[in-house]
PDB file of C-alpha atoms in Angstrom:
ATOM      1  CA  MET D   1     -13.171 -18.549 -38.631  1.00 85.00           C
ATOM      2  CA  LYS D   2     -12.090 -15.412 -40.444  1.00 90.00           C
ATOM      3  CA  ARG D   3      -8.675 -15.455 -42.098  1.00 92.00           C
ATOM      4  CA  PHE D   4      -6.719 -12.514 -43.464  1.00 93.00           C
ATOM      5  CA  GLU D   5      -3.411 -12.962 -45.212  1.00 91.00           C
ATOM      6  CA  HIS D   6      -1.015 -10.416 -46.691  1.00 91.00           C
ATOM      7  CA  GLN D   7       2.391 -11.040 -48.203  1.00 91.00           C
ATOM      8  CA  TRP D   8       5.156  -8.469 -47.932  1.00 88.00           C
ATOM      9  CA  GLN D   9       8.561  -8.824 -49.535  1.00 85.00           C
ATOM     10  CA  ASP D  10      10.252 -10.669 -46.675  1.00 88.00           C
ATOM     11  CA  PHE D  11       7.365 -12.157 -44.695  1.00 90.00           C
ATOM     12  CA  LYS D  12       3.655 -12.777 -44.635  1.00 93.00           C
ATOM     13  CA  TRP D  13       1.070 -11.880 -42.025  1.00 94.00           C
ATOM     14  CA  VAL D  14      -1.831 -14.220 -41.298  1.00 94.00           C
ATOM     15  CA  ASP D  15      -4.616 -13.063 -38.984  1.00 94.00           C
ATOM     16  CA  ILE D  16      -7.130 -15.554 -37.570  1.00 94.00           C
ATOM     17  CA  GLU D  17     -10.358 -14.500 -35.866  1.00 93.00           C
ATOM     18  CA  ALA D  18     -12.557 -16.901 -33.834  1.00 91.00           C
ATOM     19  CA  PRO D  19     -10.747 -20.167 -34.668  1.00 91.00           C
ATOM     20  CA  THR D  20     -12.126 -23.644 -33.936  1.00 90.00           C
ATOM     21  CA  ASN D  21     -10.272 -26.706 -32.671  1.00 88.00           C
ATOM     22  CA  GLU D  22      -9.822 -27.927 -36.249  1.00 90.00           C
ATOM     23  CA  ASP D  23      -8.341 -24.549 -37.180  1.00 91.00           C
ATOM     24  CA  TYR D  24      -5.765 -24.876 -34.380  1.00 91.00           C
ATOM     25  CA  LEU D  25      -4.602 -28.179 -35.814  1.00 92.00           C
ATOM     26  CA  ARG D  26      -4.281 -26.775 -39.350  1.00 92.00           C
ATOM     27  CA  LEU D  27      -2.409 -23.706 -38.107  1.00 92.00           C
ATOM     28  CA  ALA D  28       0.013 -25.834 -36.089  1.00 91.00           C
ATOM     29  CA  GLU D  29       0.774 -27.926 -39.185  1.00 92.00           C
ATOM     30  CA  GLU D  30       1.008 -24.916 -41.525  1.00 91.00           C
ATOM     31  CA  PHE D  31       3.464 -22.942 -39.408  1.00 92.00           C
ATOM     32  CA  LYS D  32       5.175 -25.933 -37.740  1.00 91.00           C
ATOM     33  CA  LEU D  33       4.097 -24.894 -34.258  1.00 92.00           C
ATOM     34  CA  PRO D  34       3.475 -27.062 -31.173  1.00 91.00           C
ATOM     35  CA  TYR D  35      -0.194 -27.996 -31.318  1.00 90.00           C
ATOM     36  CA  GLN D  36      -0.714 -27.763 -27.561  1.00 91.00           C
ATOM     37  CA  THR D  37       0.659 -24.205 -27.480  1.00 90.00           C
ATOM     38  CA  VAL D  38      -1.604 -23.112 -30.331  1.00 91.00           C
ATOM     39  CA  ALA D  39      -4.690 -24.913 -28.986  1.00 90.00           C
ATOM     40  CA  THR D  40      -4.398 -23.379 -25.499  1.00 89.00           C
ATOM     41  CA  SER D  41      -3.237 -19.933 -26.589  1.00 87.00           C
ATOM     42  CA  LEU D  42      -6.694 -18.361 -26.182  1.00 87.00           C
ATOM     43  CA  ASP D  43      -7.468 -19.820 -22.759  1.00 88.00           C
ATOM     44  CA  PRO D  44      -9.015 -16.991 -20.708  1.00 84.00           C
ATOM     45  CA  GLU D  45      -6.726 -17.484 -17.699  1.00 85.00           C
ATOM     46  CA  HIS D  46      -3.492 -16.628 -19.512  1.00 88.00           C
ATOM     47  CA  LEU D  47      -1.569 -13.529 -18.439  1.00 90.00           C
ATOM     48  CA  PRO D  48       0.591 -11.509 -20.855  1.00 92.00           C
ATOM     49  CA  LYS D  49       3.656 -13.614 -21.598  1.00 91.00           C
ATOM     50  CA  PHE D  50       6.606 -14.065 -23.936  1.00 91.00           C
ATOM     51  CA  GLN D  51       8.005 -17.484 -24.809  1.00 89.00           C
ATOM     52  CA  CYS D  52      10.550 -18.840 -27.258  1.00 88.00           C
ATOM     53  CA  LEU D  53       9.550 -21.963 -29.195  1.00 87.00           C
ATOM     54  CA  PRO D  54      11.576 -24.342 -31.355  1.00 85.00           C
ATOM     55  CA  ASN D  55      12.645 -23.324 -34.887  1.00 83.00           C
ATOM     56  CA  ASP D  56      13.345 -19.705 -33.820  1.00 84.00           C
ATOM     57  CA  VAL D  57       9.658 -18.974 -33.299  1.00 89.00           C
ATOM     58  CA  CYS D  58       8.419 -16.601 -30.600  1.00 89.00           C
ATOM     59  CA  PHE D  59       5.064 -16.695 -28.887  1.00 91.00           C
ATOM     60  CA  MET D  60       3.436 -13.661 -27.236  1.00 92.00           C
ATOM     61  CA  ILE D  61       0.162 -13.174 -25.405  1.00 94.00           C
ATOM     62  CA  LEU D  62      -1.078  -9.606 -25.001  1.00 94.00           C
ATOM     63  CA  ARG D  63      -4.245  -8.491 -23.247  1.00 93.00           C
ATOM     64  CA  LEU D  64      -6.144  -5.454 -24.476  1.00 92.00           C
ATOM     65  CA  PHE D  65      -9.203  -3.738 -23.092  1.00 94.00           C
ATOM     66  CA  ASP D  66     -12.491  -5.346 -24.072  1.00 91.00           C
ATOM     67  CA  VAL D  67     -14.857  -2.626 -25.289  1.00 88.00           C
ATOM     68  CA  THR D  68     -17.801  -4.987 -24.701  1.00 87.00           C
ATOM     69  CA  ALA D  69     -16.987  -5.407 -20.995  1.00 85.00           C
ATOM     70  CA  LYS D  70     -19.745  -4.581 -18.518  1.00 84.00           C
ATOM     71  CA  ALA D  71     -19.438  -1.458 -16.397  1.00 80.00           C
ATOM     72  CA  ASN D  72     -19.150  -3.445 -13.160  1.00 80.00           C
ATOM     73  CA  ALA D  73     -16.621  -5.958 -14.544  1.00 83.00           C
ATOM     74  CA  GLY D  74     -13.768  -6.438 -12.102  1.00 81.00           C
ATOM     75  CA  THR D  75     -11.705  -9.414 -13.245  1.00 87.00           C
ATOM     76  CA  MET D  76      -8.999  -9.658 -15.860  1.00 89.00           C
ATOM     77  CA  GLN D  77     -11.069 -12.100 -17.914  1.00 88.00           C
ATOM     78  CA  ASP D  78     -14.096  -9.763 -17.932  1.00 90.00           C
ATOM     79  CA  ILE D  79     -12.191  -6.546 -18.551  1.00 92.00           C
ATOM     80  CA  SER D  80      -9.709  -7.625 -21.199  1.00 92.00           C
ATOM     81  CA  THR D  81      -9.439  -9.918 -24.208  1.00 93.00           C
ATOM     82  CA  LYS D  82      -6.397 -11.571 -25.753  1.00 93.00           C
ATOM     83  CA  LEU D  83      -4.269 -11.096 -28.822  1.00 94.00           C
ATOM     84  CA  VAL D  84      -1.897 -14.003 -29.499  1.00 94.00           C
ATOM     85  CA  ILE D  85       1.137 -13.411 -31.725  1.00 94.00           C
ATOM     86  CA  PHE D  86       3.433 -16.069 -33.185  1.00 94.00           C
ATOM     87  CA  PHE D  87       6.315 -14.843 -35.290  1.00 91.00           C
ATOM     88  CA  GLY D  88       9.311 -16.433 -36.942  1.00 89.00           C
ATOM     89  CA  LYS D  89      11.819 -15.397 -39.563  1.00 87.00           C
ATOM     90  CA  ASP D  90       9.303 -15.107 -42.392  1.00 90.00           C
ATOM     91  CA  PHE D  91       5.824 -14.993 -40.862  1.00 93.00           C
ATOM     92  CA  VAL D  92       3.605 -13.321 -38.284  1.00 93.00           C
ATOM     93  CA  LEU D  93       0.511 -15.171 -37.072  1.00 95.00           C
ATOM     94  CA  THR D  94      -2.083 -13.349 -34.942  1.00 95.00           C
ATOM     95  CA  ILE D  95      -5.024 -15.105 -33.288  1.00 95.00           C
ATOM     96  CA  HIS D  96      -7.965 -13.586 -31.417  1.00 94.00           C
ATOM     97  CA  ARG D  97     -11.573 -14.457 -30.596  1.00 91.00           C
ATOM     98  CA  MET D  98     -13.323 -11.215 -31.512  1.00 91.00           C
ATOM     99  CA  ASP D  99     -12.913  -8.267 -33.839  1.00 92.00           C
ATOM    100  CA  LEU D 100     -10.153  -6.013 -32.493  1.00 92.00           C
ATOM    101  CA  HIS D 101      -9.853  -2.427 -33.663  1.00 91.00           C
ATOM    102  CA  CYS D 102      -6.070  -2.366 -33.402  1.00 90.00           C
ATOM    103  CA  VAL D 103      -5.889  -5.403 -35.702  1.00 93.00           C
ATOM    104  CA  SER D 104      -8.643  -4.450 -38.135  1.00 92.00           C
ATOM    105  CA  ASP D 105      -7.131  -0.987 -38.530  1.00 91.00           C
ATOM    106  CA  ARG D 106      -3.783  -2.531 -39.402  1.00 90.00           C
ATOM    107  CA  ILE D 107      -5.479  -4.928 -41.835  1.00 91.00           C
ATOM    108  CA  MET D 108      -7.076  -2.018 -43.698  1.00 91.00           C
ATOM    109  CA  LYS D 109      -3.712  -0.269 -44.041  1.00 90.00           C
ATOM    110  CA  ALA D 110      -1.676  -3.376 -44.886  1.00 87.00           C
ATOM    111  CA  PRO D 111      -2.102  -3.225 -48.695  1.00 86.00           C
ATOM    112  CA  PHE D 112      -0.855   0.382 -48.735  1.00 87.00           C
ATOM    113  CA  GLU D 113       2.118   0.101 -46.385  1.00 86.00           C
ATOM    114  CA  LYS D 114       5.551  -1.412 -46.703  1.00 87.00           C
ATOM    115  CA  LEU D 115       6.317  -2.779 -43.275  1.00 85.00           C
ATOM    116  CA  THR D 116       9.029  -4.983 -41.948  1.00 86.00           C
ATOM    117  CA  LEU D 117       8.213  -7.841 -39.610  1.00 87.00           C
ATOM    118  CA  ASP D 118       9.553  -5.880 -36.638  1.00 85.00           C
ATOM    119  CA  GLU D 119       7.520  -2.787 -37.544  1.00 86.00           C
ATOM    120  CA  LEU D 120       4.322  -4.826 -37.783  1.00 90.00           C
ATOM    121  CA  ILE D 121       4.823  -6.351 -34.330  1.00 88.00           C
ATOM    122  CA  LYS D 122       5.649  -2.964 -32.819  1.00 87.00           C
ATOM    123  CA  SER D 123       2.553  -1.391 -34.368  1.00 89.00           C
ATOM    124  CA  LEU D 124       0.364  -4.195 -32.968  1.00 91.00           C
ATOM    125  CA  PHE D 125       1.990  -3.751 -29.559  1.00 90.00           C
ATOM    126  CA  ARG D 126       1.269  -0.006 -29.613  1.00 89.00           C
ATOM    127  CA  GLY D 127      -2.323  -0.655 -30.675  1.00 92.00           C
ATOM    128  CA  VAL D 128      -2.859  -3.002 -27.735  1.00 93.00           C
ATOM    129  CA  ILE D 129      -1.499  -0.452 -25.247  1.00 92.00           C
ATOM    130  CA  ALA D 130      -3.617   2.352 -26.732  1.00 92.00           C
ATOM    131  CA  THR D 131      -6.847   0.503 -25.897  1.00 93.00           C
ATOM    132  CA  TYR D 132      -6.385   1.420 -22.223  1.00 94.00           C
ATOM    133  CA  ASP D 133      -6.348   5.172 -22.801  1.00 92.00           C
ATOM    134  CA  LYS D 134     -10.108   5.751 -22.561  1.00 92.00           C
ATOM    135  CA  PRO D 135     -10.765   3.274 -19.691  1.00 92.00           C
ATOM    136  CA  LEU D 136      -8.091   4.937 -17.543  1.00 93.00           C
ATOM    137  CA  ASP D 137      -9.616   8.364 -18.203  1.00 93.00           C
ATOM    138  CA  GLU D 138     -13.012   7.027 -17.122  1.00 91.00           C
ATOM    139  CA  LEU D 139     -11.538   5.567 -13.934  1.00 91.00           C
ATOM    140  CA  GLU D 140      -9.832   8.859 -13.163  1.00 91.00           C
ATOM    141  CA  ASN D 141     -13.120  10.745 -13.647  1.00 91.00           C
ATOM    142  CA  LYS D 142     -14.957   8.291 -11.379  1.00 89.00           C
ATOM    143  CA  THR D 143     -12.284   8.772  -8.726  1.00 89.00           C
ATOM    144  CA  GLU D 144     -12.822  12.536  -8.824  1.00 87.00           C
ATOM    145  CA  VAL D 145     -16.608  12.062  -8.515  1.00 87.00           C
ATOM    146  CA  ILE D 146     -16.146   9.760  -5.518  1.00 85.00           C
ATOM    147  CA  GLU D 147     -13.758  12.258  -3.945  1.00 83.00           C
ATOM    148  CA  GLY D 148     -16.420  14.963  -4.217  1.00 82.00           C
ATOM    149  CA  ARG D 149     -18.998  12.692  -2.591  1.00 79.00           C
ATOM    150  CA  VAL D 150     -16.671  11.823   0.281  1.00 78.00           C
ATOM    151  CA  PHE D 151     -16.049  15.436   1.223  1.00 74.00           C
ATOM    152  CA  ALA D 152     -19.700  16.334   0.680  1.00 71.00           C
ATOM    153  CA  PHE D 153     -20.729  13.565   3.129  1.00 64.00           C
ATOM    154  CA  ARG D 154     -22.817  11.844   0.457  1.00 62.00           C
ATOM    155  CA  ARG D 155     -22.641   8.199   1.406  1.00 62.00           C
ATOM    156  CA  ARG D 156     -24.724   6.829  -1.434  1.00 61.00           C
ATOM    157  CA  ASN D 157     -22.857   4.203  -3.504  1.00 70.00           C
ATOM    158  CA  ILE D 158     -19.424   5.435  -2.404  1.00 80.00           C
ATOM    159  CA  LEU D 159     -18.230   2.058  -1.156  1.00 81.00           C
ATOM    160  CA  ARG D 160     -19.717   0.078  -4.038  1.00 81.00           C
ATOM    161  CA  GLU D 161     -18.451   2.342  -6.796  1.00 85.00           C
ATOM    162  CA  GLY D 162     -15.151   2.871  -5.005  1.00 86.00           C
ATOM    163  CA  PHE D 163     -14.454  -0.837  -4.816  1.00 88.00           C
ATOM    164  CA  HIS D 164     -15.369  -1.254  -8.508  1.00 88.00           C
ATOM    165  CA  VAL D 165     -12.821   1.423  -9.387  1.00 90.00           C
ATOM    166  CA  LYS D 166     -10.243  -0.144  -7.084  1.00 91.00           C
ATOM    167  CA  ARG D 167     -10.703  -3.608  -8.604  1.00 91.00           C
ATOM    168  CA  LYS D 168     -10.371  -2.274 -12.150  1.00 91.00           C
ATOM    169  CA  ALA D 169      -7.285  -0.255 -11.267  1.00 93.00           C
ATOM    170  CA  ALA D 170      -5.752  -3.348  -9.662  1.00 93.00           C
ATOM    171  CA  VAL D 171      -6.456  -5.389 -12.810  1.00 93.00           C
ATOM    172  CA  PHE D 172      -4.921  -2.689 -15.014  1.00 94.00           C
ATOM    173  CA  ARG D 173      -1.820  -2.588 -12.804  1.00 92.00           C
ATOM    174  CA  LYS D 174      -1.448  -6.346 -13.127  1.00 93.00           C
ATOM    175  CA  ILE D 175      -1.877  -6.284 -16.905  1.00 93.00           C
ATOM    176  CA  PHE D 176       0.608  -3.444 -17.325  1.00 93.00           C
ATOM    177  CA  LYS D 177       3.182  -5.146 -15.114  1.00 92.00           C
ATOM    178  CA  PHE D 178       3.139  -8.379 -17.107  1.00 92.00           C
ATOM    179  CA  THR D 179       2.965  -6.462 -20.388  1.00 91.00           C
ATOM    180  CA  ALA D 180       6.080  -4.557 -19.360  1.00 90.00           C
ATOM    181  CA  ASP D 181       7.822  -7.902 -18.800  1.00 90.00           C
ATOM    182  CA  VAL D 182       6.802  -8.973 -22.308  1.00 89.00           C
ATOM    183  CA  PHE D 183       8.037  -5.658 -23.657  1.00 85.00           C
ATOM    184  CA  ASN D 184      11.431  -6.011 -21.975  1.00 83.00           C
ATOM    185  CA  LYS D 185      11.912  -9.546 -23.278  1.00 83.00           C
ATOM    186  CA  LEU D 186      10.808  -8.517 -26.756  1.00 81.00           C
ATOM    187  CA  ALA D 187      13.124  -5.506 -26.804  1.00 73.00           C
ATOM    188  CA  THR D 188      16.165  -7.672 -26.040  1.00 74.00           C
ATOM    189  CA  PHE D 189      15.252 -10.550 -28.348  1.00 72.00           C
ATOM    190  CA  PRO D 190      18.224 -11.282 -30.642  1.00 67.00           C
ATOM    191  CA  GLY D 191      17.930 -11.200 -34.389  1.00 64.00           C
ATOM    192  CA  HIS D 192      15.313  -8.428 -34.477  1.00 64.00           C
ATOM    193  CA  ASP D 193      15.414  -4.658 -34.364  1.00 62.00           C
ATOM    194  CA  PHE D 194      12.836  -4.140 -31.610  1.00 62.00           C
ATOM    195  CA  VAL D 195      15.041  -1.835 -29.549  1.00 56.00           C
ATOM    196  CA  ASN D 196      14.992   1.094 -31.978  1.00 60.00           C
ATOM    197  CA  ASN D 197      11.938   3.333 -32.018  1.00 60.00           C
ATOM    198  CA  MET D 198      10.338   1.496 -29.114  1.00 66.00           C
ATOM    199  CA  SER D 199       9.941   4.705 -27.114  1.00 67.00           C
ATOM    200  CA  GLU D 200       6.551   5.161 -28.802  1.00 72.00           C
ATOM    201  CA  THR D 201       5.467   2.017 -26.983  1.00 75.00           C
ATOM    202  CA  ARG D 202       7.495   2.288 -23.792  1.00 80.00           C
ATOM    203  CA  GLU D 203       6.340   5.808 -22.909  1.00 86.00           C
ATOM    204  CA  PRO D 204       2.568   5.102 -23.116  1.00 87.00           C
ATOM    205  CA  LEU D 205       3.025   1.865 -21.186  1.00 89.00           C
ATOM    206  CA  GLU D 206       4.965   3.632 -18.419  1.00 89.00           C
ATOM    207  CA  ARG D 207       2.438   6.477 -18.362  1.00 90.00           C
ATOM    208  CA  TYR D 208      -0.532   4.117 -18.122  1.00 92.00           C
ATOM    209  CA  THR D 209       1.211   2.164 -15.381  1.00 92.00           C
ATOM    210  CA  TYR D 210       1.714   5.397 -13.451  1.00 93.00           C
ATOM    211  CA  TYR D 211      -1.953   6.373 -13.950  1.00 92.00           C
ATOM    212  CA  ALA D 212      -3.180   2.967 -12.775  1.00 93.00           C
ATOM    213  CA  ASP D 213      -0.947   3.138  -9.687  1.00 93.00           C
ATOM    214  CA  ALA D 214      -2.109   6.680  -8.916  1.00 93.00           C
ATOM    215  CA  ILE D 215      -5.799   5.796  -9.322  1.00 93.00           C
ATOM    216  CA  PHE D 216      -5.378   2.702  -7.132  1.00 92.00           C
ATOM    217  CA  ASP D 217      -3.630   4.696  -4.388  1.00 92.00           C
ATOM    218  CA  ASP D 218      -6.111   7.584  -4.602  1.00 91.00           C
ATOM    219  CA  ILE D 219      -9.222   5.425  -4.427  1.00 90.00           C
ATOM    220  CA  THR D 220      -7.733   3.368  -1.592  1.00 90.00           C
ATOM    221  CA  GLY D 221      -7.066   6.552   0.360  1.00 89.00           C
ATOM    222  CA  LEU D 222     -10.553   7.886  -0.355  1.00 86.00           C
ATOM    223  CA  LEU D 223     -12.211   4.666   0.793  1.00 85.00           C
ATOM    224  CA  ASN D 224     -10.153   4.639   3.988  1.00 85.00           C
ATOM    225  CA  LEU D 225     -10.983   8.315   4.563  1.00 83.00           C
ATOM    226  CA  HIS D 226     -14.678   7.645   3.977  1.00 78.00           C
ATOM    227  CA  LEU D 227     -14.705   4.761   6.457  1.00 78.00           C
ATOM    228  CA  SER D 228     -12.847   6.874   9.012  1.00 79.00           C
ATOM    229  CA  MET D 229     -15.290   9.752   8.629  1.00 75.00           C
ATOM    230  CA  MET D 230     -18.239   7.392   8.972  1.00 73.00           C
ATOM    231  CA  SER D 231     -16.677   5.889  12.094  1.00 71.00           C
ATOM    232  CA  GLN D 232     -16.004   9.348  13.516  1.00 68.00           C
ATOM    233  CA  ARG D 233     -19.575  10.503  12.931  1.00 66.00           C
ATOM    234  CA  THR D 234     -20.859   7.293  14.496  1.00 63.00           C
ATOM    235  CA  ASN D 235     -18.611   7.825  17.501  1.00 63.00           C
ATOM    236  CA  GLU D 236     -19.769  11.433  17.840  1.00 61.00           C
ATOM    237  CA  ALA D 237     -23.396  10.351  17.779  1.00 65.00           C
ATOM    238  CA  SER D 238     -22.661   7.639  20.322  1.00 67.00           C
ATOM    239  CA  PHE D 239     -20.803  10.160  22.495  1.00 64.00           C
ATOM    240  CA  LYS D 240     -23.725  12.560  22.448  1.00 69.00           C
ATOM    241  CA  THR D 241     -26.106   9.756  23.360  1.00 73.00           C
ATOM    242  CA  ASN D 242     -23.881   8.760  26.262  1.00 70.00           C
ATOM    243  CA  GLU D 243     -23.715  12.332  27.527  1.00 69.00           C
ATOM    244  CA  VAL D 244     -27.490  12.620  27.445  1.00 73.00           C
ATOM    245  CA  MET D 245     -27.763   9.439  29.474  1.00 78.00           C
ATOM    246  CA  ARG D 246     -25.249  10.779  31.987  1.00 72.00           C
ATOM    247  CA  VAL D 247     -27.245  13.974  32.459  1.00 75.00           C
ATOM    248  CA  LEU D 248     -30.438  12.006  32.957  1.00 78.00           C
ATOM    249  CA  THR D 249     -28.662   9.748  35.441  1.00 78.00           C
ATOM    250  CA  VAL D 250     -27.399  12.720  37.468  1.00 75.00           C
ATOM    251  CA  VAL D 251     -30.873  14.253  37.512  1.00 77.00           C
ATOM    252  CA  SER D 252     -32.419  10.959  38.639  1.00 81.00           C
ATOM    253  CA  MET D 253     -29.960  10.866  41.555  1.00 78.00           C
ATOM    254  CA  PHE D 254     -31.719  13.918  43.036  1.00 77.00           C
ATOM    255  CA  PHE D 255     -35.231  12.568  42.701  1.00 79.00           C
ATOM    256  CA  LEU D 256     -34.670   8.981  43.725  1.00 83.00           C
ATOM    257  CA  PRO D 257     -34.236   9.608  47.504  1.00 83.00           C
ATOM    258  CA  LEU D 258     -36.913  12.333  47.432  1.00 83.00           C
ATOM    259  CA  ASN D 259     -39.369   9.951  45.800  1.00 84.00           C
ATOM    260  CA  PHE D 260     -38.453   7.386  48.406  1.00 82.00           C
ATOM    261  CA  ILE D 261     -39.333   9.754  51.254  1.00 80.00           C
ATOM    262  CA  ALA D 262     -42.490  10.965  49.508  1.00 81.00           C
ATOM    263  CA  GLY D 263     -43.487   7.358  48.893  1.00 81.00           C
ATOM    264  CA  ILE D 264     -43.168   6.432  52.575  1.00 78.00           C
ATOM    265  CA  TYR D 265     -45.195   9.386  53.835  1.00 74.00           C
ATOM    266  CA  GLY D 266     -47.722   8.934  51.089  1.00 75.00           C
ATOM    267  CA  MET D 267     -48.812   5.526  52.390  1.00 75.00           C
ATOM    268  CA  ASN D 268     -51.262   7.199  54.885  1.00 70.00           C
ATOM    269  CA  PHE D 269     -51.187   4.500  57.516  1.00 69.00           C
ATOM    270  CA  GLU D 270     -53.207   5.535  60.583  1.00 69.00           C
ATOM    271  CA  HIS D 271     -50.505   4.869  63.180  1.00 69.00           C
ATOM    272  CA  MET D 272     -47.531   6.510  61.468  1.00 72.00           C
ATOM    273  CA  PRO D 273     -45.637   8.494  64.183  1.00 72.00           C
ATOM    274  CA  GLU D 274     -45.195  11.725  62.271  1.00 69.00           C
ATOM    275  CA  LEU D 275     -48.566  11.675  60.557  1.00 68.00           C
ATOM    276  CA  LYS D 276     -50.278  13.922  63.152  1.00 72.00           C
ATOM    277  CA  TRP D 277     -47.241  16.000  64.023  1.00 75.00           C
ATOM    278  CA  ILE D 278     -47.917  19.697  63.427  1.00 77.00           C
ATOM    279  CA  HIS D 279     -44.425  20.340  62.035  1.00 79.00           C
ATOM    280  CA  GLY D 280     -44.203  17.095  60.050  1.00 77.00           C
ATOM    281  CA  TYR D 281     -44.822  18.659  56.645  1.00 79.00           C
ATOM    282  CA  HIS D 282     -42.144  21.336  57.094  1.00 81.00           C
ATOM    283  CA  PHE D 283     -39.702  18.843  58.553  1.00 81.00           C
ATOM    284  CA  THR D 284     -40.138  16.516  55.566  1.00 81.00           C
ATOM    285  CA  LEU D 285     -39.616  19.306  53.062  1.00 83.00           C
ATOM    286  CA  GLY D 286     -36.513  20.435  54.895  1.00 86.00           C
ATOM    287  CA  LEU D 287     -35.175  16.894  54.957  1.00 84.00           C
ATOM    288  CA  MET D 288     -35.731  16.632  51.215  1.00 84.00           C
ATOM    289  CA  ALA D 289     -33.985  19.948  50.577  1.00 88.00           C
ATOM    290  CA  PHE D 290     -31.072  18.891  52.808  1.00 88.00           C
ATOM    291  CA  ILE D 291     -30.666  15.594  50.965  1.00 87.00           C
ATOM    292  CA  ALA D 292     -30.850  17.362  47.561  1.00 85.00           C
ATOM    293  CA  ILE D 293     -28.181  19.876  48.635  1.00 87.00           C
ATOM    294  CA  MET D 294     -25.885  17.144  49.925  1.00 87.00           C
ATOM    295  CA  ILE D 295     -26.287  15.193  46.678  1.00 84.00           C
ATOM    296  CA  LEU D 296     -25.564  18.376  44.700  1.00 83.00           C
ATOM    297  CA  ILE D 297     -22.359  19.000  46.645  1.00 84.00           C
ATOM    298  CA  TRP D 298     -21.249  15.416  46.223  1.00 84.00           C
ATOM    299  CA  VAL D 299     -21.956  15.376  42.478  1.00 80.00           C
ATOM    300  CA  TYR D 300     -20.211  18.707  42.014  1.00 80.00           C
ATOM    301  CA  ARG D 301     -17.095  17.493  43.806  1.00 81.00           C
ATOM    302  CA  LYS D 302     -17.066  14.426  41.598  1.00 76.00           C
ATOM    303  CA  GLY D 303     -17.019  16.744  38.566  1.00 74.00           C
ATOM    304  CA  TRP D 304     -20.115  15.286  37.005  1.00 71.00           C
ATOM    305  CA  LEU D 305     -21.718  18.694  36.479  1.00 66.00           C
ATOM    306  CA  THR D 306     -18.783  20.382  34.761  1.00 64.00           C
ATOM    307  CA  LYS D 307     -19.008  21.294  31.073  1.00 53.00           C
ATOM    308  CA  GLU D 308     -16.107  19.074  30.051  1.00 49.00           C
ATOM    309  CA  ASP D 309     -17.806  15.990  31.443  1.00 45.00           C
ATOM    310  CA  LEU D 310     -21.220  16.878  30.220  1.00 41.00           C
TER     311      LEU D 310
END
């Protein structure tokens, strides 16, 4: 466990990194906090939340972007990590599992700044929100790349990358929604001056929420468009194949009866009636031509030879 502690005039700030179960027990006794709340505060399933505890103590869970997350991460637990904040009248306690830039930066500046308890919490809140700036820009850039591939008919990895972007955007939307609920509860908490100068936090949070919603809607539309275009191209190919088969079927209609006649007279039996007839050859050719013309007329009247049908 790493512990940082700094005392200001009216309160002290204690930061705990990577605590153990024994550390949870000591912290609960030191700050008079419910042990179960402290011990479970870093459970990975927790969403951003705000809760009031006994003795005028407040408990907040914030989720910030995890810079060590894998590129294909798509769940809240894989994409984000947690910052837990307990604060009372004269203390602020922050707990986290890994080194967080927004916390370490504040730790470096703590000896040189005169902050109130409310200002410290607001600065930590702003630092958490700021971690999503770069990831949202990357998602927006990926959406533009996928859009170019869709309209260029490049199918490679569109669905896979598109669904990765969609899942991340959905996770960001969820985080921002619950963080906004925490923000609203914090801003109206009595006994503290969180309302003033909170626009520096509210505006980025609202902007990031808008970006996440826009990216989610855009990538959803692009995926639907891509699937529709693939379906249309498949249908066009199937239509062309069907038309080719229809043409071949119409052509076979002409030759089927002619082959039948030619097959009968090609058997060369000795006692066939027309075999020694002097006009048999010409009669057979004429019969074939007559049948072909009648089939042509019938097919034409059916409309099977028109351009629209073919």
